[in-house]
């Protein structure tokens, strides 16, 4: 059954929430709603997605039991500041999972820019899609997929789920946590004005800083040491000659 309506939550009353049983993609639904005039600050969740979207045009396998949630925001920040939003989102998801597990889980880490790994395997993916609307406003769908029950088989990287790792959580409770932590982290990030706090929270939870990595870019693979991230959210790579390069998007692999 599809429930469309407002869910009232005492702590953070500023987001509405639509809960669906099945949809193509919660991100796609957010952007459709925006085109039809929705004013944003709206969460869309679905039990199943039949056309879940991943980064770089990949499919996101979306079986029942996992969490599929998207937050629609309108005109959240100017373009430059928007680039650092993924960092705030990753911190929010990390905090939500940690709160639901009720422990400081050392193996739960953010992989640049905004994947979450549990014990070195992918647990969560985040996809932020932006669309300029006819009226000139910017609609942004922040999509979060967490493997709660099952870990889809993906050739590119190892995957896991919370249940597989021994954490018997469910998607609904995790979403309730995310609802709160996302609101808090977006408030801290504050359209980019609170970036220094977001960066500090991100670095605390990140893996691989200071380690040798390989980054797959659209047309090449580059290697070096993961030096840090800059204040636009780019990865700073230091190669064997000591030269720094700045990477805005790519798939990171750790070199053992
Ligand atoms: C990735 O490739 O790592 C990003 C995956 C993002 C998946 C989520 S699930 C909810 C939202 N709806 C989608 O179609 N994709 C995102």
Tab-separated table of C-alpha atoms in Angstrom, residues 2 21-22 34 55 64 68 77 98 112 119 133 136 202 230 248:
chain	number	residue	atom	x	y	z
A	2	UNK	CA	1.220	3.464	-0.813
A	21	UNK	CA	5.845	0.305	-1.478
A	22	UNK	CA	7.398	0.344	-4.953
A	34	UNK	CA	9.872	18.972	-8.020
A	55	UNK	CA	26.688	6.610	-9.549
A	64	UNK	CA	13.097	-5.366	-0.191
A	68	UNK	CA	16.052	3.439	-0.235
A	77	UNK	CA	23.161	26.365	-2.006
A	98	UNK	CA	26.157	4.298	14.371
A	112	UNK	CA	35.703	9.427	-0.364
A	119	UNK	CA	34.723	-3.810	7.570
A	133	UNK	CA	13.639	23.483	-13.233
A	136	UNK	CA	15.014	28.636	-12.763
A	202	UNK	CA	34.005	13.905	7.735
A	230	UNK	CA	40.328	20.395	0.221
A	248	UNK	CA	36.498	16.112	-8.081
